[in-house]
mmCIF file of C-alpha atoms in Angstrom:
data_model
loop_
_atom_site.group_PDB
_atom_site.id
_atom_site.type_symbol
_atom_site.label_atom_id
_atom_site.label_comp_id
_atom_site.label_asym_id
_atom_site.label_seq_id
_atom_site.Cartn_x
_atom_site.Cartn_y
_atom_site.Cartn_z
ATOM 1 C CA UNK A 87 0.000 0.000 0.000
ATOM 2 C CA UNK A 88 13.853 -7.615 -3.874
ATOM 3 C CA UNK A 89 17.112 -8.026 -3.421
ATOM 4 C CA UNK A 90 18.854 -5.397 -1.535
ATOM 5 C CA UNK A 91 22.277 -4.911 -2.928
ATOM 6 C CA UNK A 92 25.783 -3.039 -2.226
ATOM 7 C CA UNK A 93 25.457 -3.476 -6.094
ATOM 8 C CA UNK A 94 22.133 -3.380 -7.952
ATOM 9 C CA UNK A 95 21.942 -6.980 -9.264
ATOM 10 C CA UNK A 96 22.056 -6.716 -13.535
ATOM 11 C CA UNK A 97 21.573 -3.062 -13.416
ATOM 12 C CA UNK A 98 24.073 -0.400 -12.953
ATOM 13 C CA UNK A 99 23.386 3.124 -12.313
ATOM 14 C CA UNK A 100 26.347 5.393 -12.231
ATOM 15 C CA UNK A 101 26.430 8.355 -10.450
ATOM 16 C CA UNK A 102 28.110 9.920 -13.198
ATOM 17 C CA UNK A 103 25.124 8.488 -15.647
ATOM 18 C CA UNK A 104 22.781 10.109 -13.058
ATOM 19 C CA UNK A 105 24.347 13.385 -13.273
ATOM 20 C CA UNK A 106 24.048 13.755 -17.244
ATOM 21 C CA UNK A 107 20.700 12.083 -16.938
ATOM 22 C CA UNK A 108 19.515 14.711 -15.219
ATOM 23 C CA UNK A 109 20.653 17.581 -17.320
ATOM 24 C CA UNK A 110 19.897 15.680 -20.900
ATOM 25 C CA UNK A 111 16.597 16.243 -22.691
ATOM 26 C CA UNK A 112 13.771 13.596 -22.029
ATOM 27 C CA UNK A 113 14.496 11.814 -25.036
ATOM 28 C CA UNK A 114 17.994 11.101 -24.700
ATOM 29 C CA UNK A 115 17.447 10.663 -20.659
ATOM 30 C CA UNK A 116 15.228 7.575 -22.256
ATOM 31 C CA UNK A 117 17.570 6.645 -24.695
ATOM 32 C CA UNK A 118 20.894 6.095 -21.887
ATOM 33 C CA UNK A 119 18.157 4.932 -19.656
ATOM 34 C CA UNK A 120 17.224 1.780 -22.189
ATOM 35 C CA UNK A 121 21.019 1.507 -22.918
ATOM 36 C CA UNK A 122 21.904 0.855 -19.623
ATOM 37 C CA UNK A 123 19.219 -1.849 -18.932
ATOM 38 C CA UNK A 124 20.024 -5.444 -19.978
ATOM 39 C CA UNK A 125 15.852 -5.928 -19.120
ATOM 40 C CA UNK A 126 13.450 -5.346 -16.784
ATOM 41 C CA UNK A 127 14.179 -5.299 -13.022
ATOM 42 C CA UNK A 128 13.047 -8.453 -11.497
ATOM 43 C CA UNK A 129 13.000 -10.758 -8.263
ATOM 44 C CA UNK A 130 11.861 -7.470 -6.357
ATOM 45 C CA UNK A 131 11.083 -8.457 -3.030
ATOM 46 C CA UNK A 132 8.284 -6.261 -1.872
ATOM 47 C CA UNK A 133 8.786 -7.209 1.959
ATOM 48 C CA UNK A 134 12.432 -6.366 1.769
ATOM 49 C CA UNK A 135 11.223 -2.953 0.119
ATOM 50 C CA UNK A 136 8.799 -2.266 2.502
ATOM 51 C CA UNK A 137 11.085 -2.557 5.325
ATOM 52 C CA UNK A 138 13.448 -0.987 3.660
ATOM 53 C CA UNK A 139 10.871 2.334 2.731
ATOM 54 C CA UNK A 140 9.468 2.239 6.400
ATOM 55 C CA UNK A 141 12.975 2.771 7.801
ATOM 56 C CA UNK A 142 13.844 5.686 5.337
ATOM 57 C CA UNK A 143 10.359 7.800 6.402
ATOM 58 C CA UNK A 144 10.660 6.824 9.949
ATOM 59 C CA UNK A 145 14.065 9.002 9.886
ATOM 60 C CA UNK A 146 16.609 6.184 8.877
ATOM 61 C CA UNK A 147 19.904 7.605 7.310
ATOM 62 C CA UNK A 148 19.443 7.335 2.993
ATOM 63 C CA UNK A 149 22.935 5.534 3.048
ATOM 64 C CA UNK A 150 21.629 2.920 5.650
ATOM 65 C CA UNK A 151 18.072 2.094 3.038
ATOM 66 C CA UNK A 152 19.017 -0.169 0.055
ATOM 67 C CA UNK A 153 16.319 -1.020 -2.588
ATOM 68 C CA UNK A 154 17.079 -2.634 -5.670
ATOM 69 C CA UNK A 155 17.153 0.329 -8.487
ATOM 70 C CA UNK A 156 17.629 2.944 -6.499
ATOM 71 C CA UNK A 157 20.076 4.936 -6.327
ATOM 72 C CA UNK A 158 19.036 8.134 -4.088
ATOM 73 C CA UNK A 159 16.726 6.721 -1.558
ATOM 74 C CA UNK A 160 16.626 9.722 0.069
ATOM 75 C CA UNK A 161 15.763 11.765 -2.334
ATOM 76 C CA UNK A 162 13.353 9.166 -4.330
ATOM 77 C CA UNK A 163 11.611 7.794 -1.663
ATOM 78 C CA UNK A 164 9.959 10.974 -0.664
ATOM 79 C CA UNK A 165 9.028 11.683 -3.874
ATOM 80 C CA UNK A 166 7.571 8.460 -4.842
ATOM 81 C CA UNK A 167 5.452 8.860 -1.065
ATOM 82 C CA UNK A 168 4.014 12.098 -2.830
ATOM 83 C CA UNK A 169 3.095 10.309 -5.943
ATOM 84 C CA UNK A 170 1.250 7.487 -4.199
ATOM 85 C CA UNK A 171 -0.471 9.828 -1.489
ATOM 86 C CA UNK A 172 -1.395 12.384 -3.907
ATOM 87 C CA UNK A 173 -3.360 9.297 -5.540
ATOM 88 C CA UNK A 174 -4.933 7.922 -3.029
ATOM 89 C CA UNK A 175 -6.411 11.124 -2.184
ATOM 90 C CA UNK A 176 -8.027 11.535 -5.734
ATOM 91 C CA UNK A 177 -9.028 7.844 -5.491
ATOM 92 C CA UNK A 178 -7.087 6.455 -8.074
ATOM 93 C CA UNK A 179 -6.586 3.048 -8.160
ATOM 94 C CA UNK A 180 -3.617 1.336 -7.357
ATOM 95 C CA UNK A 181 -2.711 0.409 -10.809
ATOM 96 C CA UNK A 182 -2.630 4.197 -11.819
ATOM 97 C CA UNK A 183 -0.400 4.493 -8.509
ATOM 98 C CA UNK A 184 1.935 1.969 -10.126
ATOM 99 C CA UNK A 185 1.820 3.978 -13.946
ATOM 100 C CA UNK A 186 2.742 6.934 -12.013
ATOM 101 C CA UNK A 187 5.860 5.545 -10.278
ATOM 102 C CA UNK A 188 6.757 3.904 -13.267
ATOM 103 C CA UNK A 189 6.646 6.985 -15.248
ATOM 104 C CA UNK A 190 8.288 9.033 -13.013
ATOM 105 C CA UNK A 191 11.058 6.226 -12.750
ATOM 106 C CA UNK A 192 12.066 6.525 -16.531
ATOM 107 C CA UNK A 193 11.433 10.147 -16.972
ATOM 108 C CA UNK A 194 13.824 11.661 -13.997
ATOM 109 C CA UNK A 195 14.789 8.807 -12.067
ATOM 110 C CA UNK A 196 12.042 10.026 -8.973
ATOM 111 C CA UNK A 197 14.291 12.785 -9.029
ATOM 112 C CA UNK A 198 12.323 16.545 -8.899
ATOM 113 C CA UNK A 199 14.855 17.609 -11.707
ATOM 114 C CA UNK A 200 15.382 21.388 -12.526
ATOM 115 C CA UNK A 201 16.134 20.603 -16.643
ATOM 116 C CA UNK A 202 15.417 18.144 -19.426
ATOM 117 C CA UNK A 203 14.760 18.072 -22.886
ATOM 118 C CA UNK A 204 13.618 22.048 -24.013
ATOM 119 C CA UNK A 205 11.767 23.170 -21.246
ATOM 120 C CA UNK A 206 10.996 19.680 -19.308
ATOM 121 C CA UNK A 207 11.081 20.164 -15.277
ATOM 122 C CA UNK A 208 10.408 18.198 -12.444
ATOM 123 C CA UNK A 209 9.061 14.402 -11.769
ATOM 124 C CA UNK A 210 7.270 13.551 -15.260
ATOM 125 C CA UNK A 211 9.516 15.671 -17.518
ATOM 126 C CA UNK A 212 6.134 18.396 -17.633
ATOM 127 C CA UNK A 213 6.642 21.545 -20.511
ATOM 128 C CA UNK A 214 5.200 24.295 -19.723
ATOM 129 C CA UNK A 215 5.079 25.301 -23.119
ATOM 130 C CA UNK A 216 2.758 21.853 -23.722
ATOM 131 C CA UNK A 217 0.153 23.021 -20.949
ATOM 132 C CA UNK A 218 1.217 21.329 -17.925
ATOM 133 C CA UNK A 219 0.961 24.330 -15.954
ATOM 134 C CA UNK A 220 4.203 26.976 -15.104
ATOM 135 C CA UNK A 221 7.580 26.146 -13.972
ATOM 136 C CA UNK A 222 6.909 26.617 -10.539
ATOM 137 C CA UNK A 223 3.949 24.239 -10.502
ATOM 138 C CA UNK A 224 5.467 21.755 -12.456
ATOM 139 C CA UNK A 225 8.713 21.464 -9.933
ATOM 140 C CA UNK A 226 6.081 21.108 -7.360
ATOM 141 C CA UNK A 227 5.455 17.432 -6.835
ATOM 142 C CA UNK A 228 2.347 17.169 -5.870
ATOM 143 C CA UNK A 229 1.124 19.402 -8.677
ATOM 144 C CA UNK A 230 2.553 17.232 -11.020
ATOM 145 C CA UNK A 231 1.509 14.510 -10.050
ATOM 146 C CA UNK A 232 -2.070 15.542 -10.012
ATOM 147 C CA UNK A 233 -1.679 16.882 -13.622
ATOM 148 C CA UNK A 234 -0.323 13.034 -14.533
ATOM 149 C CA UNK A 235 -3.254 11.643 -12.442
ATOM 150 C CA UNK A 236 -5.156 13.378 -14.595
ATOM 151 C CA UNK A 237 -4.534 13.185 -17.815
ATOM 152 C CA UNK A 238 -4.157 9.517 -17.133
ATOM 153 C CA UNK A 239 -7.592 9.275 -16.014
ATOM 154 C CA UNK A 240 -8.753 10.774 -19.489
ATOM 155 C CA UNK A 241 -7.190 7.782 -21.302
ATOM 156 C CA UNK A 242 -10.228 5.527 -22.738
ATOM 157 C CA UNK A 243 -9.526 1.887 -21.223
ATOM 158 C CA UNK A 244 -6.542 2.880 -19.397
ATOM 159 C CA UNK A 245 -6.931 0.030 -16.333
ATOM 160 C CA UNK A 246 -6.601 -2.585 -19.327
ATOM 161 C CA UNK A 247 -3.643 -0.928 -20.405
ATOM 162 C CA UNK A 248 -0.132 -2.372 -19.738
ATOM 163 C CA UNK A 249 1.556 0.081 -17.624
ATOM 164 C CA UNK A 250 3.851 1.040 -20.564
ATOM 165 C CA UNK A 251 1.110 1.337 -22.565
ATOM 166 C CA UNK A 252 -1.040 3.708 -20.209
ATOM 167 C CA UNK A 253 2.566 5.783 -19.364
ATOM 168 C CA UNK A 254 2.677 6.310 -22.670
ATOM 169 C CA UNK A 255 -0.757 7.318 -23.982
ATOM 170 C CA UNK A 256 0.052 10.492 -21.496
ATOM 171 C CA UNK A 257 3.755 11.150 -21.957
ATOM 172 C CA UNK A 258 3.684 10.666 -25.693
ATOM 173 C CA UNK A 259 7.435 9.573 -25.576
ATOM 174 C CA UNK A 260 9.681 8.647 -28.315
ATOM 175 C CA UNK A 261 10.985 5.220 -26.330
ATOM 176 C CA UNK A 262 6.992 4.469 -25.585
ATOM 177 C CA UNK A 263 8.538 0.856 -24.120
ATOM 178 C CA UNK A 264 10.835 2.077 -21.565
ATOM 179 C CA UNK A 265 8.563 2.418 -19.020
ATOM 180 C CA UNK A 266 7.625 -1.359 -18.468
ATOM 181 C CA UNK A 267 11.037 -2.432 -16.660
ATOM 182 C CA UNK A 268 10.036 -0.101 -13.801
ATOM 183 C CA UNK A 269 6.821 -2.040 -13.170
ATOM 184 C CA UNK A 270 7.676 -4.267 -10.394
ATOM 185 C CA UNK A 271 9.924 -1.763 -8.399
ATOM 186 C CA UNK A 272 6.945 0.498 -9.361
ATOM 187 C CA UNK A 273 4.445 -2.551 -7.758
ATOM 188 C CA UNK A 274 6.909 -3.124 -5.130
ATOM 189 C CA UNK A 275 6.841 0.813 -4.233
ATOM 190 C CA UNK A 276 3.269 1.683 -4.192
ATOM 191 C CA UNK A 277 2.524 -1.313 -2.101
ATOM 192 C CA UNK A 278 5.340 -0.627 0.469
ATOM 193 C CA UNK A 279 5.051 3.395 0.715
ATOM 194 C CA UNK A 280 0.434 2.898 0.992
ATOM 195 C CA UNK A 281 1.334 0.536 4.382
ATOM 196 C CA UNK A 282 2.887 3.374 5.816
ATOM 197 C CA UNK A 283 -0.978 5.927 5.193
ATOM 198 C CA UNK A 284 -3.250 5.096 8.106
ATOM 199 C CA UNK A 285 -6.324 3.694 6.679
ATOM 200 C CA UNK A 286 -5.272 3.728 2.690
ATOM 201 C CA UNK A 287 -6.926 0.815 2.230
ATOM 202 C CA UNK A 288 -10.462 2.507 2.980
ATOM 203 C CA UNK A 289 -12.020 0.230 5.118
ATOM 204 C CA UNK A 290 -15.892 -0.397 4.505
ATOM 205 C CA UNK A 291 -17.746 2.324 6.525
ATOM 206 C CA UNK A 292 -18.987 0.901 9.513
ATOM 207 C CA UNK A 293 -22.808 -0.291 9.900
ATOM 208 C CA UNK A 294 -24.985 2.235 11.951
ATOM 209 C CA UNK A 295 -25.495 -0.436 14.752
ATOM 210 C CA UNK A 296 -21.776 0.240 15.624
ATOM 211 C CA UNK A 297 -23.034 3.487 16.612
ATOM 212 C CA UNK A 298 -22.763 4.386 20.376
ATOM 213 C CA UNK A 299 -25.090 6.517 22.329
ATOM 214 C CA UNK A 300 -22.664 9.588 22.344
ATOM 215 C CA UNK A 301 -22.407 9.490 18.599
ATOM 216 C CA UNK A 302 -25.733 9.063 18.162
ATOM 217 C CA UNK A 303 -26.598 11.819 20.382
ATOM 218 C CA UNK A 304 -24.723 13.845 18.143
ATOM 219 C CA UNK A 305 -26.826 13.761 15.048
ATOM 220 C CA UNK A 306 -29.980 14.753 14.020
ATOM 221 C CA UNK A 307 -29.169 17.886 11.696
ATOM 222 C CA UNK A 308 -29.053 20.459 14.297
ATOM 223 C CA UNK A 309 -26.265 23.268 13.543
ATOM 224 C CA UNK A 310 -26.098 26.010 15.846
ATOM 225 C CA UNK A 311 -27.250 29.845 16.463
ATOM 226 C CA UNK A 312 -24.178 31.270 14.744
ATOM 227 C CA UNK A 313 -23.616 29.705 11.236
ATOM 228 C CA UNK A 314 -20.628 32.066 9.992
ATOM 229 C CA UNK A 315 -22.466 33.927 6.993
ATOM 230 C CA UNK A 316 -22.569 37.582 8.678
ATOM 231 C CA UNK A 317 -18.498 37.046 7.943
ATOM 232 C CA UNK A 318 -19.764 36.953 4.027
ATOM 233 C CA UNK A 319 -17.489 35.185 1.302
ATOM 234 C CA UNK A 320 -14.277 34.188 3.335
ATOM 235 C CA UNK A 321 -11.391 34.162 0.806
ATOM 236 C CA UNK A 322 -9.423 30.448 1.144
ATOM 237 C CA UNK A 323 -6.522 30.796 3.108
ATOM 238 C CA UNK A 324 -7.364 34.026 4.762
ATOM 239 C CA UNK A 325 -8.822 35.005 8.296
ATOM 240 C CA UNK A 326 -12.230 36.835 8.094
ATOM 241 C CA UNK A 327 -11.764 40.430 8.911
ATOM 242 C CA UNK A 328 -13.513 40.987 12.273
ATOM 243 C CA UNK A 329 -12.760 37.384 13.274
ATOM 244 C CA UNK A 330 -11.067 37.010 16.998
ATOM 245 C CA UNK A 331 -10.608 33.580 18.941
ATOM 246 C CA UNK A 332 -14.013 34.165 21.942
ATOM 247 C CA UNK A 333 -12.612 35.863 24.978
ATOM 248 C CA UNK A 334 -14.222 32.759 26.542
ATOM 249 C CA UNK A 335 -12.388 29.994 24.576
ATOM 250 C CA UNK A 336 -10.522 27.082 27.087
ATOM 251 C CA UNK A 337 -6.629 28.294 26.851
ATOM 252 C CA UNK A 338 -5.632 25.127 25.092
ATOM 253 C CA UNK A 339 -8.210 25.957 22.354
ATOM 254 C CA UNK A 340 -7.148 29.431 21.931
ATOM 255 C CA UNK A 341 -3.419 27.692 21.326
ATOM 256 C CA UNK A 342 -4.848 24.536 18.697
ATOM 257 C CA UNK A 343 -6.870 27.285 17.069
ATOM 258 C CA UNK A 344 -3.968 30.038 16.771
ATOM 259 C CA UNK A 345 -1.600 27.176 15.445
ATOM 260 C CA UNK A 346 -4.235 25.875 13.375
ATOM 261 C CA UNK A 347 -4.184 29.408 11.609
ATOM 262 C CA UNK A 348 -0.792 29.799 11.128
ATOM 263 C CA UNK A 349 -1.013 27.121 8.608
ATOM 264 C CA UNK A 350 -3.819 28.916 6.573
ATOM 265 C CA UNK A 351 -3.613 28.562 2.906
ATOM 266 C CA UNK A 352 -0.847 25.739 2.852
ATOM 267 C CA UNK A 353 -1.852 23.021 0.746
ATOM 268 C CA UNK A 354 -3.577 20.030 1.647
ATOM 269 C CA UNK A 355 -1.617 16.626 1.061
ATOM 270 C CA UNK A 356 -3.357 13.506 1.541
ATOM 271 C CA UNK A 357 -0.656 11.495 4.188
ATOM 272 C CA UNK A 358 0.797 14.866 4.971
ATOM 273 C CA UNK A 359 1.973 14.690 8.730
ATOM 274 C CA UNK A 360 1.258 19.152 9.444
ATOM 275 C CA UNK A 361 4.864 19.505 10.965
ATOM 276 C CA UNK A 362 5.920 21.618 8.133
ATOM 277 C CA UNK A 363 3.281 22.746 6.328
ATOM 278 C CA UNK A 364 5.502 25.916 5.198
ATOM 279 C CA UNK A 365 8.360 23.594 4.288
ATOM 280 C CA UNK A 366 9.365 22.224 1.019
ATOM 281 C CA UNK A 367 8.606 18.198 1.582
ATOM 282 C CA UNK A 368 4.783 17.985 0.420
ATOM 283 C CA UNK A 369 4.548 15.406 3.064
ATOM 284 C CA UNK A 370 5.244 17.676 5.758
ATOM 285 C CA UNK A 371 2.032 19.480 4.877
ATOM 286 C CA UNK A 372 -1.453 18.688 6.464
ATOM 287 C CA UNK A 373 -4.245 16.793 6.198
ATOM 288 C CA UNK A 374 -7.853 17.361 7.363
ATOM 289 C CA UNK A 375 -6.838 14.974 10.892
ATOM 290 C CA UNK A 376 -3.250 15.291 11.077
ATOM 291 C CA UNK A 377 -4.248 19.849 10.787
ATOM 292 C CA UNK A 378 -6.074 18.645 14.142
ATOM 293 C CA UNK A 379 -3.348 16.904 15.777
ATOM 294 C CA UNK A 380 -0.954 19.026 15.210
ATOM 295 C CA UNK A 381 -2.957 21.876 15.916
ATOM 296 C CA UNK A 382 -3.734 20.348 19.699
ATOM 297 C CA UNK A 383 -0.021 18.836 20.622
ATOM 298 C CA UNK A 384 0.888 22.399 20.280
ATOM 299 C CA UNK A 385 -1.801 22.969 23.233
ATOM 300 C CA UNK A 386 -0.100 19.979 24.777
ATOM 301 C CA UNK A 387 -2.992 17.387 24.339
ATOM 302 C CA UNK A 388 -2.415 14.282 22.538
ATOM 303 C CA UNK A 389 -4.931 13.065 19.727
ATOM 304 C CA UNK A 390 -4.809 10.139 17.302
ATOM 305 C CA UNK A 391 -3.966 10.382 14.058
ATOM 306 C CA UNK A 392 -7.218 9.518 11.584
ATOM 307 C CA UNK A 393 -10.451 10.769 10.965
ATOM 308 C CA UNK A 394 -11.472 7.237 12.374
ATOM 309 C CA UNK A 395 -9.988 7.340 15.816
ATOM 310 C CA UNK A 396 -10.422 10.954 16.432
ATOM 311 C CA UNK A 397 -14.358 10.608 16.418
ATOM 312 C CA UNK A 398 -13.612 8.869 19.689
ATOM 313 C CA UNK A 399 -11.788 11.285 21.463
ATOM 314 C CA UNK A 400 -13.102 13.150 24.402
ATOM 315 C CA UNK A 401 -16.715 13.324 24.537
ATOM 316 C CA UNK A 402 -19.652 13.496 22.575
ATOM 317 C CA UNK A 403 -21.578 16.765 22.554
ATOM 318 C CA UNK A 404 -24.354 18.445 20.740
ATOM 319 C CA UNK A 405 -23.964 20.246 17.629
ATOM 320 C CA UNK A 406 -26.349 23.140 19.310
ATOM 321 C CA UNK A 407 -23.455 23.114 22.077
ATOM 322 C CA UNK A 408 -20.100 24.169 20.033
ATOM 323 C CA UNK A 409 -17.584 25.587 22.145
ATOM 324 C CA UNK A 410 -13.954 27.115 20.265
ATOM 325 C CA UNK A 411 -11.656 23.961 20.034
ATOM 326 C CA UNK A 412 -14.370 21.514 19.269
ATOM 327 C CA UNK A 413 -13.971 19.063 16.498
ATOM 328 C CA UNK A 414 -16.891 18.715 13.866
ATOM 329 C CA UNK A 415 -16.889 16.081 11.267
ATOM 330 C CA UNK A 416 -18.630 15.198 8.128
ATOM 331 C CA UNK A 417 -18.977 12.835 4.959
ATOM 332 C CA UNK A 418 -19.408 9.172 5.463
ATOM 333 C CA UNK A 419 -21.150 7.868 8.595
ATOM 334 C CA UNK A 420 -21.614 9.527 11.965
ATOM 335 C CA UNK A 421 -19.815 5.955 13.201
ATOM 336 C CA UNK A 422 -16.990 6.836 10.364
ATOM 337 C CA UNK A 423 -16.581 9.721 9.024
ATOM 338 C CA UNK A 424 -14.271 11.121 6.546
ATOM 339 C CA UNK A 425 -13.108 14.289 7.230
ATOM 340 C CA UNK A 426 -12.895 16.778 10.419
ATOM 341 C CA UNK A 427 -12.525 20.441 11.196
ATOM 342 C CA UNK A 428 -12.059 22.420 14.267
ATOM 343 C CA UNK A 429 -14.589 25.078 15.668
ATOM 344 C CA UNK A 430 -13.334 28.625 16.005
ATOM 345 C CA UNK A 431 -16.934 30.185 17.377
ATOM 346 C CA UNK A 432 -18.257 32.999 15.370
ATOM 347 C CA UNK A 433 -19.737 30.051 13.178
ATOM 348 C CA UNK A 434 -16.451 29.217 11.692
ATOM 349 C CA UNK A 435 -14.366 26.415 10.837
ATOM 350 C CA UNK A 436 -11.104 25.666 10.200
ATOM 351 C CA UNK A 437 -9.844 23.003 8.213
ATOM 352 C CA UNK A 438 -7.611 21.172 5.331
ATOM 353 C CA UNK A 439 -9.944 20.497 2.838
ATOM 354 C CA UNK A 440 -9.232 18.109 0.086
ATOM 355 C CA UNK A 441 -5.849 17.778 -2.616
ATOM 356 C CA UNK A 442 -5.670 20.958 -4.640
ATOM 357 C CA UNK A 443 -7.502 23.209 -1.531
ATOM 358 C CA UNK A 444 -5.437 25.568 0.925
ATOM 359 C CA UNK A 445 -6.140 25.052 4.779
ATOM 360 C CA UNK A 446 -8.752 27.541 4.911
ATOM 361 C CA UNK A 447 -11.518 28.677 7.340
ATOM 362 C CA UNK A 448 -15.089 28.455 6.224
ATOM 363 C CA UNK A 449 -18.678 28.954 7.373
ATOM 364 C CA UNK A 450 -20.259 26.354 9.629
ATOM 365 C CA UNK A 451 -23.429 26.927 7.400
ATOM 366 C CA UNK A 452 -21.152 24.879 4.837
ATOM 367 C CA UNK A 453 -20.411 21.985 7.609
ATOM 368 C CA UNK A 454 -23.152 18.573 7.062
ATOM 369 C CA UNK A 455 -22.266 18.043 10.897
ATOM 370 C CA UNK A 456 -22.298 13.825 11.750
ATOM 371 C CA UNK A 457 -20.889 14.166 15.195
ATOM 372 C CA UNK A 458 -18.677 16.874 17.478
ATOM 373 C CA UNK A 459 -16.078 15.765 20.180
ATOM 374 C CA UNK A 460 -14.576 18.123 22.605
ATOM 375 C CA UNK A 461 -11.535 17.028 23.510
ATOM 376 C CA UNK A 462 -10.326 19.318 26.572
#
């Protein structure tokens, strides 16, 4: 969701044939690439891999992680964590997960490259001047790999596809079979780096007799007196002007809410773990529950790290009963839902949307509210 070698089995990777790959055009990248390959990489051990990937993002030294084909685990492992979260958040299937690595393989080595052939940047080898968006998009990964998400999606048949195939219906690449001997590292990747996402298999929503009474006591469509409109159209990313945290609010809220704010129009990233939303590593950004956790172990109170589990923190309380610091969810079930926010009174929420959306605060008007727990 392999063999590890000091020396990578029958394929070589130079660091000197890294180096010019990375500053040749696309086309000749794909040209030394197929030269240097006597065939596909096989015998990958995906256990070995996973281990391997698990140790690198739980803060394991690159030159300690060996995977069979690559060379900069450091550098490619991150990368290939964006690909695979920023899929799983637009629901694409695994298979597309595996295209994407694959692609991404061939064209730059996972490598967010600055050059290529003409005006080629980043993870895919995306022009600007073919409509993949600006240079500064394209060199951001998870941008890019929503732009190969979707043009992949646009391909007619594209899950029946061999992953070559459906690589290069998008890419349109003059070596359209160089793609296939990075399927089962691809395979091997995907599956490793989607263990590591709390719930990325998407468990089926639970039935409603899992309910308990607090949940259920919850529910019944009731919102409360203040429903955020009199702050009118709230511009993502931005705090309404007039907005201050209540006078009243419980001291830890005031502190998850503040925090919660200063990540305001960061973008959202599936996975993302919210310790450095501002930073450069997409996966340091936040998601709609990890925005929450963060936001309260700055207040010093610890919270769980899904959607799933945090609908059983603290207590149950009525939607008509919202106090600053309490945290509303929606979509799915009342028993499991799918996404959460935090209450900042005045009828406002904050919260990390969905992939492409800023952390923004919007109007509890907006909010189909399943269940609230406060927390403090």
């Amino acid at each position: 969701m392999k063999g590890i070698a000091a020396g990578i089995g029958v394929v070589v990777l130079s660091p000197l044939l890294l180096a010019g790959t990375a500053m040749m055009m696309a086309s000749s990248s794909e040209a030394s690439t197929t030269a240097a390959f006597s065939g596909c990489l096989t015998g990958i051990d995906t256990g070995e891999v996973t281990k391997e990937v698990t140790k690198l993002l739980d803060g394991a030294d690159g030159k300690d992680v060996h995977i069979q084909g690559l060379d900069l685990p450091a550098e490619q492992i991150p990368n290939a964590q964006t690909i695979v979260a920023t899929g799983i958040s637009l629901d694409v299937p695994k298979k597309g997960q595996v295209i994407a690595i694959a692609t991404a393989m061939q064209e730059s080595r996972l490598r967010n490259l600055n050059s290529g052939d003409r005006d080629s940047l980043g993870l895919f080898q995306q022009r600007p001047s073919q409509g993949w968006g600006t240079a500064q998009q394209i060199r951001d990964p998870v941008y890019a790999s929503e732009q190969f998400y979707k043009r992949l999606l646009k391909v007619d048949g594209w899950q029946q596809m061999k992953v070559t195939q459906a690589a290069q219906a998008v890419q349109k690449s003059g070596y359209p079979d160089a793609y296939a001997q990075w399927e089962d590292l691809a395979t091997a990747l995907q599956t490793a780096i989607a263990k590591t996402f709390p719930n990325a298999d998407k468990d089926e929503p639970a039935k409603d007799s899992t309910k308990d009474k607090d949940t259920e006591a919850t529910t019944g469509g009731c919102t409360p007196d203040q429903d955020g409109t009199s702050f009118g159209r709230i511009p993502e990313g931005s705090v309404p002007k007039g907005y201050k945290i209540p006078k009243d609010a419980d001291p830890k809220a005031r502190k998850a809410i503040e925090w919660a704010m200063h990540q305001l129009g960061t973008q959202y990233q599936w996975g993302g773990t919210c310790t450095d939303s501002h930073g450069p590593d997409p996966m340091g950004r936040c998601d709609c529950s990890s925005l929450m956790q963060q936001a309260y172990a700055h207040a010093d109170v610890k919270l769980t790290r899904t959607t799933y589990t945090q609908v059983n923190e603290g207590k149950a309380v009525s939607a008509k009963d919202l106090k600053p610091g309490d945290l509303i969810f929606s979509r799915g079930t009342a028993a499991r839902p799918e996404h959460v926010g935090m209450y900042m009174g005045e009828g406002l929420v904050i919260e990390a949307p969905r992939t492409s959306k800023p952390v923004r605060i919007t109007p509890i008007k907006d909010w189909d509210i399943l269940a609230v727990r406060r927390v403090l």
